Short mmCIF file of C-alpha atoms in Angstrom, two decimals:
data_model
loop_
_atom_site.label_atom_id
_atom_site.label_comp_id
_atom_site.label_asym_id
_atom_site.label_seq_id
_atom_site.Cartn_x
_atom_site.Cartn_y
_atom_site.Cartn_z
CA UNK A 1 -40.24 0.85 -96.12
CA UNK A 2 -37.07 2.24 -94.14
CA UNK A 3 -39.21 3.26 -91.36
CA UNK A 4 -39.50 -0.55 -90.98
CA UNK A 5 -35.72 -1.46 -91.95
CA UNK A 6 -35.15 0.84 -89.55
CA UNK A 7 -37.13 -0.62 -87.14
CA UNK A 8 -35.41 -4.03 -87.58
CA UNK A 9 -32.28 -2.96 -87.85
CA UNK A 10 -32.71 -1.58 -84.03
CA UNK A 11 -34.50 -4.54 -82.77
CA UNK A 12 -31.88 -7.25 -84.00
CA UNK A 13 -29.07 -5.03 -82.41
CA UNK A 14 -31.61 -4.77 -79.13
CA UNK A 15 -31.75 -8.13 -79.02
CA UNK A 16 -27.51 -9.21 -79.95
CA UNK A 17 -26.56 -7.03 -77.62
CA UNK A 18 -29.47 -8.18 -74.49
CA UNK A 19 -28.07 -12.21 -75.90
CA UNK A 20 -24.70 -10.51 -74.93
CA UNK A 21 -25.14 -9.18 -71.84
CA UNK A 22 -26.75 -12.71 -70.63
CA UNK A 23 -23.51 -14.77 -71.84
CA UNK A 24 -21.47 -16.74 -68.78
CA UNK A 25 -18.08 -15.11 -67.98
CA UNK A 26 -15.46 -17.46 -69.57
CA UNK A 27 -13.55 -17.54 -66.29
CA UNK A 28 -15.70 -18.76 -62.76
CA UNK A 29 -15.19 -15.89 -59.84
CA UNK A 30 -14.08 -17.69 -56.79
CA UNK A 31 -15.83 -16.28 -53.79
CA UNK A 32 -14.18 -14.69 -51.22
CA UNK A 33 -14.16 -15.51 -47.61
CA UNK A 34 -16.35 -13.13 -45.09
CA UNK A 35 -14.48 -12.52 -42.28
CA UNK A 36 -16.48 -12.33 -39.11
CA UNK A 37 -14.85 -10.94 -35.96
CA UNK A 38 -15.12 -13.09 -33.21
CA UNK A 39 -14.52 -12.18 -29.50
CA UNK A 40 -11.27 -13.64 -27.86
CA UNK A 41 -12.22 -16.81 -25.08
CA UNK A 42 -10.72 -15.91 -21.74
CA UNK A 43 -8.26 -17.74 -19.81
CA UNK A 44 -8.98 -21.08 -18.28
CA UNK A 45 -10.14 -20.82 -14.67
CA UNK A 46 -11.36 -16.75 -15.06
CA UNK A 47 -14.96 -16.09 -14.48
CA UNK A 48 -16.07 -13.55 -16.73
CA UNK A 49 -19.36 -12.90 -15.06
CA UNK A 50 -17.25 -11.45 -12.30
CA UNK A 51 -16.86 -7.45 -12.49
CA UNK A 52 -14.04 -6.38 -14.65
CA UNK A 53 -11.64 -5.33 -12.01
CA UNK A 54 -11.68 -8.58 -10.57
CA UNK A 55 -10.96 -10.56 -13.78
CA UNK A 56 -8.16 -8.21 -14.12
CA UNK A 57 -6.81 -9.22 -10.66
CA UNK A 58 -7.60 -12.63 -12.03
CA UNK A 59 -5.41 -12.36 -15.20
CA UNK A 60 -3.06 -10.87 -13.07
CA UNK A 61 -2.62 -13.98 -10.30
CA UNK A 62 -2.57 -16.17 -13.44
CA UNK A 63 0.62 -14.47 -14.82
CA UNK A 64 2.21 -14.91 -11.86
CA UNK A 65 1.77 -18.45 -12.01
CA UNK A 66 2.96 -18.70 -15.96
CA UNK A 67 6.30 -19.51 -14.95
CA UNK A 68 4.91 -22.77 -12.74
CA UNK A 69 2.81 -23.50 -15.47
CA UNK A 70 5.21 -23.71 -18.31
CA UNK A 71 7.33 -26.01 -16.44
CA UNK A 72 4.74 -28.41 -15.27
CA UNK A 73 2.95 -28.29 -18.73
CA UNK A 74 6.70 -28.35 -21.46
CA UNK A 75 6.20 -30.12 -24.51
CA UNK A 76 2.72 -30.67 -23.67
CA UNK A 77 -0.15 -29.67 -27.08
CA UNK A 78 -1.80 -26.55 -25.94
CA UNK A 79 -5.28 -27.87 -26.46
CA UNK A 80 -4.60 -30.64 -23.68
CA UNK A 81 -2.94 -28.19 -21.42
CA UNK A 82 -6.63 -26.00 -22.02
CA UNK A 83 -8.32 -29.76 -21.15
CA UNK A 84 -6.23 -30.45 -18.45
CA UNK A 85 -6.61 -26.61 -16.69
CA UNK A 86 -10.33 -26.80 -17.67
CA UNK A 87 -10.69 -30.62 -15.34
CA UNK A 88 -8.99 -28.89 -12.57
CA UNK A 89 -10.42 -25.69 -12.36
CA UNK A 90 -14.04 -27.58 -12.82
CA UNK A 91 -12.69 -29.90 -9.67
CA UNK A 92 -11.84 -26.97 -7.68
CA UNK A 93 -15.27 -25.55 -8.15
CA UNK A 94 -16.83 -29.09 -7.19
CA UNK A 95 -14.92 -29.10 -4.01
CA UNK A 96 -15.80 -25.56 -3.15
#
């Protein structure tokens, strides 16, 4: 007889505490964002297929031209100065 209290005695406190390890959390976990690494875009006009020492000299030219370039392009939104370089540098390689 206590051999089988005993025995249902564990099993109802087996089974409460497997009900309460399967409850919800009272508050929902907001997943967090994964962030992925992602490699920087180079300049407008720069082929990157072109050995590294070249895109360098490349970069290079360009800076020297930043100062023509942010006169011609002031108060314009960056993505249509990116459009507008992207047309001409496309053009240039049309006419080549």
């Amino acid at each position: 007889m206590a051999i089988r209290r005993t025995v249902a005695v564990c099993a109802l406190v087996a089974g409460l505490a497997l009900t309460g390890c399967q409850t919800p959390r009272d508050v929902a976990v907001e997943p967090k964002p994964h962030h992925l690494p992602t490699t920087p875009h180079a300049p407008v006009g720069i082929d990157v297929h072109r050995p590294a020492d070249r895109v360098a000299e490349d970069i290079e030219r360009n800076q020297d031209r930043m100062d023509e370039l942010s006169k011609r392009f002031a108060g314009v939104p960056a993505d249509r100065v990116e459009a507008r370089l992207a047309r001409e540098a496309a053009e240039a390689m049309v006419q080549k």
